[in-house]
CSV table of C-alpha atoms in Angstrom, one decimal:
chain,number,residue,atom,x,y,z
A,1,MET,CA,-0.1,0.4,0.1
A,2,LYS,CA,1.5,3.5,-0.7
A,3,ASN,CA,1.3,5.9,1.2
A,4,ILE,CA,-0.6,8.9,2.3
A,5,LYS,CA,2.9,10.3,1.7
A,6,ILE,CA,3.9,10.1,-1.0
A,7,LEU,CA,0.0,10.2,-2.9
A,8,THR,CA,1.0,13.4,-2.0
A,9,GLU,CA,4.2,14.4,-2.7
A,10,ARG,CA,3.2,12.8,-6.4
A,11,ILE,CA,-0.2,15.5,-6.4
A,12,ILE,CA,2.8,18.8,-5.3
A,13,ALA,CA,4.9,17.5,-8.6
A,14,PHE,CA,1.8,16.4,-11.0
A,15,ARG,CA,0.8,19.6,-10.1
A,16,ASP,CA,4.0,21.5,-9.6
A,17,ALA,CA,5.0,20.0,-12.7
A,18,ARG,CA,2.4,22.3,-15.0
A,19,ASP,CA,2.8,25.2,-13.2
A,20,TRP,CA,-0.9,25.0,-11.2
A,21,LYS,CA,0.3,25.9,-8.3
A,22,GLN,CA,-1.6,29.6,-9.5
A,23,PHE,CA,-5.0,28.5,-9.6
A,24,HIS,CA,-4.7,26.4,-6.2
A,25,ASN,CA,-6.8,29.2,-4.0
A,26,PRO,CA,-8.1,27.3,-1.2
A,27,LYS,CA,-11.4,28.7,-2.8
A,28,ASP,CA,-11.1,27.3,-6.0
A,29,VAL,CA,-9.9,23.8,-4.7
A,30,ALA,CA,-12.8,23.4,-2.0
A,31,LEU,CA,-15.2,24.0,-5.5
A,32,SER,CA,-13.3,20.6,-6.4
A,33,LEU,CA,-13.5,19.6,-3.2
A,34,VAL,CA,-17.0,19.8,-3.9
A,35,LEU,CA,-17.9,19.3,-7.3
A,36,GLU,CA,-15.6,15.8,-7.3
A,37,ALA,CA,-18.3,15.1,-4.0
A,38,GLY,CA,-21.3,15.0,-6.0
A,39,GLU,CA,-20.0,13.0,-9.1
A,40,VAL,CA,-19.2,10.5,-6.3
A,41,MET,CA,-23.2,11.3,-5.2
A,42,GLU,CA,-24.5,11.0,-8.6
A,43,HIS,CA,-23.6,7.4,-8.7
A,44,PHE,CA,-26.0,6.6,-6.6
A,45,GLN,CA,-29.1,9.0,-6.9
A,46,TRP,CA,-32.6,8.0,-8.5
A,47,LYS,CA,-32.3,4.5,-7.1
A,48,SER,CA,-33.7,2.0,-4.4
A,49,LYS,CA,-31.6,0.5,-2.0
A,50,GLU,CA,-31.8,-3.1,-4.6
A,51,GLU,CA,-31.1,-1.7,-7.1
A,52,MET,CA,-27.6,0.0,-5.6
A,53,ASP,CA,-26.8,-3.0,-4.3
A,54,LYS,CA,-26.9,-4.6,-7.9
A,55,TYR,CA,-25.0,-0.9,-8.9
A,56,VAL,CA,-22.3,-0.7,-6.8
A,57,ILE,CA,-20.5,-4.2,-7.0
A,58,GLU,CA,-20.7,-3.0,-10.4
A,59,HIS,CA,-19.6,-0.5,-10.6
A,60,LYS,CA,-17.0,0.1,-8.2
A,61,GLU,CA,-13.8,0.7,-10.6
A,62,GLU,CA,-15.8,4.2,-11.6
A,63,ILE,CA,-16.5,5.1,-7.6
A,64,GLY,CA,-13.5,4.2,-7.0
A,65,ASP,CA,-11.6,7.0,-9.3
A,66,GLU,CA,-14.5,9.4,-8.0
A,67,LEU,CA,-13.4,9.0,-4.1
A,68,ALA,CA,-9.6,9.1,-5.3
A,69,ASP,CA,-10.2,12.5,-6.9
A,70,VAL,CA,-12.9,13.6,-3.6
A,71,LEU,CA,-9.5,12.3,-2.3
A,72,TYR,CA,-6.4,13.8,-4.6
A,73,TRP,CA,-8.3,17.4,-2.6
A,74,VAL,CA,-8.3,16.4,0.1
A,75,LEU,CA,-4.2,15.7,0.3
A,76,LEU,CA,-3.7,18.8,-1.9
A,77,MET,CA,-5.5,21.0,0.7
A,78,SER,CA,-4.1,19.7,3.8
A,79,ASN,CA,-0.1,20.0,1.2
A,80,ASP,CA,-1.3,23.9,0.2
A,81,LEU,CA,-2.8,24.7,3.8
A,82,LYS,CA,0.3,23.0,6.3
A,83,ILE,CA,-2.1,20.4,7.7
A,84,ASP,CA,-1.3,16.9,8.9
A,85,VAL,CA,-5.0,15.6,7.6
A,86,LEU,CA,-4.2,12.6,8.9
A,87,LYS,CA,-3.6,14.0,13.1
A,88,ALA,CA,-6.8,16.0,12.2
A,89,LEU,CA,-9.0,12.9,11.4
A,90,GLU,CA,-7.5,11.2,14.5
A,91,LYS,CA,-8.5,14.1,17.1
A,92,LYS,CA,-12.0,14.0,15.2
A,93,LEU,CA,-12.5,10.8,16.3
A,94,LYS,CA,-11.8,11.9,19.5
A,95,LYS,CA,-14.0,14.2,19.4
A,96,ASN,CA,-16.6,11.9,18.5
A,97,GLU,CA,-16.7,9.6,21.0
A,98,ASP,CA,-17.3,12.5,23.6
A,99,LYS,CA,-20.5,14.1,21.0
A,100,TYR,CA,-21.4,10.1,20.9
A,101,PRO,CA,-21.1,7.8,23.5
A,102,VAL,CA,-22.4,4.6,23.0
A,103,GLU,CA,-25.3,5.0,25.4
A,104,LYS,CA,-27.1,7.5,23.3
A,105,ALA,CA,-26.2,6.6,20.5
A,106,LYS,CA,-27.0,3.1,20.3
A,107,GLY,CA,-28.9,2.5,16.8
A,108,LYS,CA,-30.5,6.3,16.2
A,109,HIS,CA,-29.4,8.9,13.1
A,110,THR,CA,-29.8,11.2,15.5
A,111,LYS,CA,-27.1,14.1,15.5
A,112,TYR,CA,-25.4,14.9,18.8
A,113,ASN,CA,-27.1,17.9,20.1
A,114,LYS,CA,-29.8,17.0,19.4
A,115,LEU,CA,-29.2,13.1,21.2
B,1,MET,CA,2.3,9.4,11.8
B,2,LYS,CA,-1.2,6.9,12.1
B,3,ASN,CA,-2.0,5.5,8.3
B,4,ILE,CA,-5.2,4.7,6.6
B,5,LYS,CA,-5.5,1.5,7.5
B,6,ILE,CA,-5.5,2.1,11.4
B,7,LEU,CA,-7.7,5.3,11.0
B,8,THR,CA,-10.2,3.2,9.2
B,9,GLU,CA,-10.9,0.5,11.8
B,10,ARG,CA,-11.6,2.9,14.2
B,11,ILE,CA,-14.3,4.7,11.7
B,12,ILE,CA,-15.4,1.3,11.5
B,13,ALA,CA,-15.3,0.1,15.8
B,14,PHE,CA,-16.3,3.4,16.6
B,15,ARG,CA,-19.6,2.7,13.9
B,16,ASP,CA,-20.3,-0.8,14.8
B,17,ALA,CA,-19.7,0.0,18.7
B,18,ARG,CA,-23.2,2.6,17.2
B,19,ASP,CA,-24.7,-0.1,15.5
B,20,TRP,CA,-25.3,2.8,12.7
B,21,LYS,CA,-24.0,0.0,9.3
B,22,GLN,CA,-27.8,0.2,8.7
B,23,PHE,CA,-28.5,3.5,7.6
B,24,HIS,CA,-24.3,3.6,6.2
B,25,ASN,CA,-25.2,3.0,2.6
B,26,PRO,CA,-23.5,4.6,0.0
B,27,LYS,CA,-26.6,7.3,-1.2
B,28,ASP,CA,-26.8,8.7,2.4
B,29,VAL,CA,-23.0,8.9,2.7
B,30,ALA,CA,-22.4,10.4,-0.4
B,31,LEU,CA,-24.5,13.3,0.7
B,32,SER,CA,-22.0,13.3,3.9
B,33,LEU,CA,-19.0,13.5,2.1
B,34,VAL,CA,-21.1,16.2,-0.4
B,35,LEU,CA,-21.9,18.0,3.2
B,36,GLU,CA,-18.1,17.7,4.6
B,37,ALA,CA,-17.2,19.2,1.5
B,38,GLY,CA,-19.5,21.6,1.7
B,39,GLU,CA,-19.0,23.3,4.7
B,40,VAL,CA,-15.0,23.3,3.8
B,41,MET,CA,-15.9,25.5,1.0
B,42,GLU,CA,-17.9,27.8,3.4
B,43,HIS,CA,-14.8,29.0,5.3
B,44,PHE,CA,-13.9,30.7,1.7
B,45,GLN,CA,-17.0,32.2,0.6
B,46,TRP,CA,-16.8,35.9,0.0
B,47,LYS,CA,-13.5,36.1,0.8
B,48,SER,CA,-10.5,37.5,-1.4
B,49,LYS,CA,-7.2,36.5,-1.9
B,50,GLU,CA,-5.9,38.5,0.8
B,51,GLU,CA,-7.9,37.6,3.7
B,52,MET,CA,-8.2,34.8,2.6
B,53,ASP,CA,-4.6,33.8,2.9
B,54,LYS,CA,-5.0,35.7,6.7
B,55,TYR,CA,-7.4,33.5,7.3
B,56,VAL,CA,-6.5,29.9,7.1
B,57,ILE,CA,-3.1,30.8,8.7
B,58,GLU,CA,-5.2,32.1,11.3
B,59,HIS,CA,-8.5,29.2,11.1
B,60,LYS,CA,-6.1,26.2,10.7
B,61,GLU,CA,-7.5,23.8,12.5
B,62,GLU,CA,-11.2,24.6,11.6
B,63,ILE,CA,-10.5,23.8,8.0
B,64,GLY,CA,-8.5,20.7,9.5
B,65,ASP,CA,-11.3,19.2,10.7
B,66,GLU,CA,-12.9,20.4,8.3
B,67,LEU,CA,-10.7,18.1,5.9
B,68,ALA,CA,-10.7,15.4,8.7
B,69,ASP,CA,-14.2,15.3,8.5
B,70,VAL,CA,-14.3,14.5,4.4
B,71,LEU,CA,-11.9,12.1,5.2
B,72,TYR,CA,-13.9,9.8,7.6
B,73,TRP,CA,-16.4,9.8,4.8
B,74,VAL,CA,-13.8,8.5,1.8
B,75,LEU,CA,-12.6,6.1,3.9
B,76,LEU,CA,-16.2,4.9,5.5
B,77,MET,CA,-17.4,4.4,1.7
B,78,SER,CA,-14.5,3.1,0.7
B,79,ASN,CA,-14.6,0.1,3.8
B,80,ASP,CA,-18.1,-0.1,2.6
B,81,LEU,CA,-17.7,-0.5,-0.9
B,82,LYS,CA,-14.1,-2.5,-0.8
B,83,ILE,CA,-12.6,0.0,-2.1
B,84,ASP,CA,-8.8,0.2,-2.1
B,85,VAL,CA,-8.6,4.1,-3.2
B,86,LEU,CA,-4.6,4.5,-2.1
B,87,LYS,CA,-4.5,2.2,-4.6
B,88,ALA,CA,-8.1,4.4,-7.2
B,89,LEU,CA,-6.0,7.9,-6.7
B,90,GLU,CA,-3.3,5.7,-7.6
B,91,LYS,CA,-4.4,4.7,-10.4
B,92,LYS,CA,-5.7,8.1,-11.1
B,93,LEU,CA,-2.3,9.8,-11.2
B,94,LYS,CA,-1.2,7.7,-14.0
B,95,LYS,CA,-4.2,8.3,-16.0
B,96,ASN,CA,-3.9,12.9,-15.0
B,97,GLU,CA,0.0,12.9,-17.2
B,98,ASP,CA,-1.4,11.5,-20.1
B,99,LYS,CA,-4.8,14.1,-19.5
B,100,TYR,CA,-2.5,16.4,-19.2
B,101,PRO,CA,1.1,16.2,-20.5
B,102,VAL,CA,2.8,19.6,-19.3
B,103,GLU,CA,3.6,20.1,-22.9
B,104,LYS,CA,0.2,21.3,-23.2
B,105,ALA,CA,-1.4,22.0,-20.3
B,106,LYS,CA,1.3,23.9,-18.6
B,107,GLY,CA,0.2,27.4,-16.6
B,108,LYS,CA,-3.5,26.9,-17.4
B,109,HIS,CA,-7.3,26.3,-16.1
B,110,THR,CA,-8.6,23.8,-18.6
B,111,LYS,CA,-10.2,21.4,-18.3
B,112,TYR,CA,-8.2,17.5,-20.7
B,113,ASN,CA,-11.3,17.7,-23.4
B,114,LYS,CA,-10.6,21.2,-24.6
B,115,LEU,CA,-6.6,21.3,-24.3
C,1,MET,CA,-48.9,35.8,-5.6
C,2,LYS,CA,-46.3,37.6,-5.4
C,3,ASN,CA,-44.1,37.2,-8.4
C,4,ILE,CA,-41.0,37.1,-9.6
C,5,LYS,CA,-39.8,40.7,-10.2
C,6,ILE,CA,-41.5,42.5,-7.5
C,7,LEU,CA,-39.4,39.5,-5.4
C,8,THR,CA,-36.3,40.2,-7.5
C,9,GLU,CA,-36.1,43.7,-7.0
C,10,ARG,CA,-36.9,43.7,-2.9
C,11,ILE,CA,-33.5,41.2,-3.9
C,12,ILE,CA,-31.8,43.3,-4.8
C,13,ALA,CA,-32.9,46.8,-3.3
C,14,PHE,CA,-32.4,44.5,0.0
C,15,ARG,CA,-28.7,44.2,-1.6
C,16,ASP,CA,-28.0,48.3,-2.5
C,17,ALA,CA,-29.2,48.9,1.0
C,18,ARG,CA,-25.8,46.8,2.1
C,19,ASP,CA,-23.4,47.6,-0.4
C,20,TRP,CA,-23.1,43.9,-0.7
C,21,LYS,CA,-22.7,44.3,-4.8
C,22,GLN,CA,-19.1,44.4,-4.2
C,23,PHE,CA,-18.7,40.7,-2.6
C,24,HIS,CA,-22.0,39.4,-5.2
C,25,ASN,CA,-19.0,38.1,-8.1
C,26,PRO,CA,-21.3,35.3,-9.8
C,27,LYS,CA,-17.9,32.3,-8.1
C,28,ASP,CA,-19.2,33.4,-4.8
C,29,VAL,CA,-22.9,33.8,-5.1
C,30,ALA,CA,-22.8,30.7,-7.0
C,31,LEU,CA,-21.0,29.1,-4.1
C,32,SER,CA,-23.8,30.5,-2.2
C,33,LEU,CA,-26.6,28.1,-4.1
C,34,VAL,CA,-24.3,25.9,-3.5
C,35,LEU,CA,-24.4,25.6,0.4
C,36,GLU,CA,-28.0,26.0,0.3
C,37,ALA,CA,-28.9,23.3,-1.5
C,38,GLY,CA,-27.0,21.4,0.0
C,39,GLU,CA,-29.2,23.2,3.3
C,40,VAL,CA,-32.4,21.5,1.7
C,41,MET,CA,-30.7,18.0,1.6
C,42,GLU,CA,-29.8,17.8,5.3
C,43,HIS,CA,-33.5,17.5,6.0
C,44,PHE,CA,-33.7,14.2,4.0
C,45,GLN,CA,-30.9,12.5,5.2
C,46,TRP,CA,-30.6,9.2,7.4
C,47,LYS,CA,-34.0,9.1,6.8
C,48,SER,CA,-35.7,6.3,4.9
C,49,LYS,CA,-38.9,6.8,3.3
C,50,GLU,CA,-41.3,6.4,5.2
C,51,GLU,CA,-39.4,9.0,8.1
C,52,MET,CA,-39.1,11.0,5.0
C,53,ASP,CA,-43.3,10.8,4.6
C,54,LYS,CA,-43.8,12.1,8.1
C,55,TYR,CA,-40.9,14.5,8.7
C,56,VAL,CA,-41.7,17.0,5.1
C,57,ILE,CA,-45.6,16.9,6.2
C,58,GLU,CA,-44.4,18.5,9.8
C,59,HIS,CA,-40.9,20.4,8.6
C,60,LYS,CA,-43.1,22.2,5.6
C,61,GLU,CA,-42.3,26.0,7.1
C,62,GLU,CA,-38.1,25.5,7.4
C,63,ILE,CA,-38.1,23.2,4.8
C,64,GLY,CA,-40.2,25.9,2.3
C,65,ASP,CA,-37.2,28.8,4.1
C,66,GLU,CA,-33.8,26.2,2.7
C,67,LEU,CA,-36.0,26.3,-1.0
C,68,ALA,CA,-36.5,29.9,-0.9
C,69,ASP,CA,-32.8,30.8,0.0
C,70,VAL,CA,-32.5,28.7,-3.1
C,71,LEU,CA,-34.5,30.5,-5.2
C,72,TYR,CA,-33.5,34.1,-3.5
C,73,TRP,CA,-29.7,33.0,-5.3
C,74,VAL,CA,-31.0,32.2,-8.4
C,75,LEU,CA,-33.2,35.4,-8.3
C,76,LEU,CA,-30.1,38.0,-7.3
C,77,MET,CA,-27.2,36.1,-9.8
C,78,SER,CA,-30.0,35.7,-12.5
C,79,ASN,CA,-30.2,39.5,-12.3
C,80,ASP,CA,-26.5,40.6,-12.3
C,81,LEU,CA,-26.5,38.4,-15.4
C,82,LYS,CA,-29.3,39.7,-17.5
C,83,ILE,CA,-29.9,36.2,-17.4
C,84,ASP,CA,-34.4,36.1,-17.8
C,85,VAL,CA,-34.5,32.8,-16.1
C,86,LEU,CA,-37.9,31.7,-16.8
C,87,LYS,CA,-37.1,32.0,-20.3
C,88,ALA,CA,-34.6,29.9,-20.0
C,89,LEU,CA,-36.7,27.8,-18.0
C,90,GLU,CA,-39.8,27.0,-20.9
C,91,LYS,CA,-36.0,26.4,-22.9
C,92,LYS,CA,-35.1,24.4,-20.9
C,93,LEU,CA,-38.8,22.4,-21.1
C,94,LYS,CA,-39.2,22.3,-24.2
C,95,LYS,CA,-35.1,20.7,-24.8
C,96,ASN,CA,-36.3,18.0,-22.2
C,97,GLU,CA,-39.5,16.9,-24.5
C,98,ASP,CA,-37.0,16.7,-26.8
C,99,LYS,CA,-34.9,14.6,-24.8
C,100,TYR,CA,-37.2,12.4,-23.2
C,101,PRO,CA,-39.7,10.7,-25.6
C,102,VAL,CA,-42.6,9.6,-23.7
C,103,GLU,CA,-42.5,6.1,-25.4
C,104,LYS,CA,-39.0,5.7,-24.0
C,105,ALA,CA,-38.3,7.6,-21.2
C,106,LYS,CA,-41.7,6.1,-19.4
C,107,GLY,CA,-41.7,4.8,-15.5
C,108,LYS,CA,-37.2,4.4,-16.4
C,109,HIS,CA,-34.4,6.6,-13.5
C,110,THR,CA,-32.1,6.6,-17.0
C,111,LYS,CA,-30.5,9.6,-18.7
C,112,TYR,CA,-31.2,11.3,-22.0
C,113,ASN,CA,-27.8,9.7,-24.0
C,114,LYS,CA,-28.2,6.3,-22.1
C,115,LEU,CA,-31.7,6.2,-23.4
D,1,MET,CA,-43.1,36.9,-18.8
D,2,LYS,CA,-44.4,32.9,-17.9
D,3,ASN,CA,-45.3,33.0,-14.7
D,4,ILE,CA,-44.0,29.9,-12.0
D,5,LYS,CA,-47.6,29.0,-11.5
D,6,ILE,CA,-47.7,28.2,-15.1
D,7,LEU,CA,-44.2,26.9,-15.4
D,8,THR,CA,-45.0,24.4,-12.0
D,9,GLU,CA,-47.6,23.4,-13.8
D,10,ARG,CA,-45.4,22.4,-16.6
D,11,ILE,CA,-43.1,20.8,-15.5
D,12,ILE,CA,-45.2,18.3,-13.3
D,13,ALA,CA,-47.6,17.3,-16.5
D,14,PHE,CA,-44.1,16.8,-18.3
D,15,ARG,CA,-42.3,14.6,-15.1
D,16,ASP,CA,-46.5,12.5,-15.1
D,17,ALA,CA,-46.5,11.9,-18.5
D,18,ARG,CA,-43.2,10.1,-17.8
D,19,ASP,CA,-45.0,7.9,-14.6
D,20,TRP,CA,-41.4,9.8,-12.5
D,21,LYS,CA,-42.9,10.3,-9.5
D,22,GLN,CA,-42.6,7.3,-8.6
D,23,PHE,CA,-38.6,8.8,-8.3
D,24,HIS,CA,-39.5,11.7,-6.6
D,25,ASN,CA,-38.8,11.3,-3.5
D,26,PRO,CA,-37.7,14.8,-1.6
D,27,LYS,CA,-34.2,13.3,-1.2
D,28,ASP,CA,-33.8,12.3,-4.7
D,29,VAL,CA,-34.6,15.8,-5.9
D,30,ALA,CA,-33.0,17.3,-3.5
D,31,LEU,CA,-29.4,15.0,-4.7
D,32,SER,CA,-30.7,17.3,-8.4
D,33,LEU,CA,-31.3,20.4,-7.1
D,34,VAL,CA,-27.8,20.5,-5.7
D,35,LEU,CA,-26.0,19.1,-8.3
D,36,GLU,CA,-27.3,21.0,-10.2
D,37,ALA,CA,-26.7,24.3,-8.8
D,38,GLY,CA,-23.1,22.5,-9.0
D,39,GLU,CA,-23.2,23.0,-12.8
D,40,VAL,CA,-24.6,26.6,-12.1
D,41,MET,CA,-20.8,26.6,-9.8
D,42,GLU,CA,-18.4,25.4,-12.0
D,43,HIS,CA,-18.5,27.5,-15.4
D,44,PHE,CA,-16.9,29.7,-12.6
D,45,GLN,CA,-14.2,27.5,-11.0
D,46,TRP,CA,-10.8,28.3,-11.4
D,47,LYS,CA,-11.8,32.1,-13.3
D,48,SER,CA,-9.6,35.0,-11.7
D,49,LYS,CA,-13.1,37.9,-10.9
D,50,GLU,CA,-11.7,39.3,-14.8
D,51,GLU,CA,-11.9,36.3,-16.6
D,52,MET,CA,-15.2,35.9,-15.0
D,53,ASP,CA,-16.0,39.4,-15.9
D,54,LYS,CA,-15.1,38.4,-19.9
D,55,TYR,CA,-16.7,34.5,-19.5
D,56,VAL,CA,-20.8,35.5,-18.4
D,57,ILE,CA,-20.7,38.0,-21.1
D,58,GLU,CA,-19.6,34.6,-24.0
D,59,HIS,CA,-21.6,32.4,-21.5
D,60,LYS,CA,-24.9,33.8,-21.0
D,61,GLU,CA,-27.1,31.4,-22.9
D,62,GLU,CA,-25.3,27.8,-20.6
D,63,ILE,CA,-25.5,29.7,-17.1
D,64,GLY,CA,-28.9,30.5,-18.1
D,65,ASP,CA,-29.4,27.5,-18.7
D,66,GLU,CA,-28.1,25.7,-14.9
D,67,LEU,CA,-30.1,28.5,-13.3
D,68,ALA,CA,-33.1,27.6,-15.0
D,69,ASP,CA,-32.9,24.1,-13.9
D,70,VAL,CA,-31.6,24.6,-10.3
D,71,LEU,CA,-35.3,26.4,-10.3
D,72,TYR,CA,-37.2,23.6,-11.9
D,73,TRP,CA,-35.8,21.4,-9.0
D,74,VAL,CA,-37.1,24.3,-6.9
D,75,LEU,CA,-40.5,24.3,-8.7
D,76,LEU,CA,-40.9,20.7,-8.5
D,77,MET,CA,-39.8,20.5,-5.1
D,78,SER,CA,-42.4,22.6,-3.8
D,79,ASN,CA,-45.2,21.0,-5.6
D,80,ASP,CA,-44.7,18.1,-4.7
D,81,LEU,CA,-44.1,19.4,-0.7
D,82,LYS,CA,-47.0,21.2,-1.0
D,83,ILE,CA,-44.6,24.7,-0.5
D,84,ASP,CA,-46.0,28.1,-2.2
D,85,VAL,CA,-41.7,29.0,-2.7
D,86,LEU,CA,-42.9,32.5,-3.1
D,87,LYS,CA,-44.7,33.8,-0.5
D,88,ALA,CA,-41.5,31.5,1.5
D,89,LEU,CA,-39.3,33.4,-0.7
D,90,GLU,CA,-41.5,37.1,0.5
D,91,LYS,CA,-41.3,35.9,4.6
D,92,LYS,CA,-37.4,35.0,3.9
D,93,LEU,CA,-37.0,38.3,2.6
D,94,LYS,CA,-38.7,40.0,5.6
D,95,LYS,CA,-36.2,38.1,8.1
D,96,ASN,CA,-33.4,39.2,6.6
D,97,GLU,CA,-34.7,42.7,6.7
D,98,ASP,CA,-33.8,42.2,11.0
D,99,LYS,CA,-31.0,39.5,11.0
D,100,TYR,CA,-29.0,42.1,8.2
D,101,PRO,CA,-29.4,45.4,9.3
D,102,VAL,CA,-28.0,48.1,7.1
D,103,GLU,CA,-26.2,50.1,9.2
D,104,LYS,CA,-24.2,46.6,11.3
D,105,ALA,CA,-24.2,45.0,7.5
D,106,LYS,CA,-23.2,48.0,5.6
D,107,GLY,CA,-20.2,46.5,3.7
D,108,LYS,CA,-18.9,44.2,5.7
D,109,HIS,CA,-19.9,40.7,4.8
D,110,THR,CA,-19.6,38.8,7.9
D,111,LYS,CA,-22.7,35.8,8.9
D,112,TYR,CA,-25.2,37.2,10.8
D,113,ASN,CA,-25.1,35.3,14.0
D,114,LYS,CA,-20.8,37.7,14.3
D,115,LEU,CA,-22.3,41.1,13.3
C-alpha cells in the first residue's frame, strides 16, 4: 500500500510540473472538493436500496475513481495549508466518541446536538 | 503518522459500536461527503485572495477539522464498497499524466477535453 | 401571489442598501447556491421513505425556508448576469421534451444519453 | 413573461407523462438541486475576476440553462411538498431585514450571528 505522504508528493509534483499552483487558491480547490463529491453522489441518485446493492458491485471501479478524486483534493489542500489531515482525523475520532456516547447514540441517526 | 488502514479500522469500530451500519447506504454516505465538502468550502466564501491568506493561517485547525470530516467519509465509503482508495488514487495519478501532458497543460486551467 | 419580478427587485434593493454588490461576484454567489441546496438536502439525510413522508409534513416551513434561500440566489444571479431565468426554464422544458420522449423514457430513471 | 404557476404545471405535466413521480422522493430531488447548483458553480471555477467578467457575457445562455435547471427542481419540490415558495421567499426577505440591519451590515460580508 502506497502511503499518503508519497501520494501527496506525487500530487504536488504533478501540479508543479504544470505550473498550476497559481490557480490553487483554497476557494477554487474547495470547489473541486465539492464537485468531485457530487460526482460520487450522482452514482446513487434515483436508485432504490436494491438497485444500489447491484450497482456498487458492477461499478466499483468508477466509484473508486470518483472517491480518489475527492481524496486527491483533500491531500492537495492539506498540503497547501500545511494541515496534517491524518492527525486531524485522529483528533476528530476522539471528539466523536464524546459527542456520540454509545449508550445514547446506539441505533439512532440523530445529530449529537439533539441526542 | 497513523496510517489509513488503522484510521479506517477505528472509523468502522466506532460506527459498529453504535449500530449505525444500517443507515450507511452509499447514497446517504455520499450526502455526507458533499455536505462536509461544502463545510470546507464555506470557510472561503466571500473572501478575497488577501483575506483568504490571512484566514487560512488563523483558522488552520477548523479547516483541518472539516477536511478530516471529508476524509472520514471517503474512508468509510471505500471500506463499505471494498474499494482500495489509495490504489485508485495511484491509478488516477497515472491517468492524469496522460490527460494533461506538461507541454499542453502548463500554466492553463483548461479541462483536458478542451486542451 | 407576488411575482418573480417584484421579488427580484426587493432582493436587489436589500442588497444595495447594504452595499453588498461588491461581494456578489458569480463565483461566490454560486457557492451560496450550492450551500443552500445542501441545506435543503440535509433535511432528508439518513431518512427512510417512511421517515421522510412524516418529516416533510412536520417540517414544511423549515424546508420552505431553505428552498426560498435557493430561489433567492437563483434570482439574484439571474439579475446580475441579465439572464431571464423564466424564459431559460421555458426553453429548457421544450428541450427536455426532445431529450426524453414519452415512449422511451416512461417509468425509467435513465439519463437521456443512455436511453 | 410566463409565470411560476404555469411553469410549475408544465414541469409536473412533463413528469407525470413519463410516470416519474415514483422516483421523485424529496431526497433524490434534493440531490438534483445540489448537482445542478454545482453545474452553475463549475462555470466559474479557476477563473479570476477579469476572466469571469468576460466569461459571463460570452456564456450567458449556458449559465442561464444551468440556473433554469436549479429553478426546475425548486419548483418541482415545492409543488410536491405543497410549499408556496414565493410566499416563503417573501417571508425570508422580511426576516433578512431583521437579521442584517443596514447600519450593522453595510459593506461587510459577516454572517448575521457574528455581526
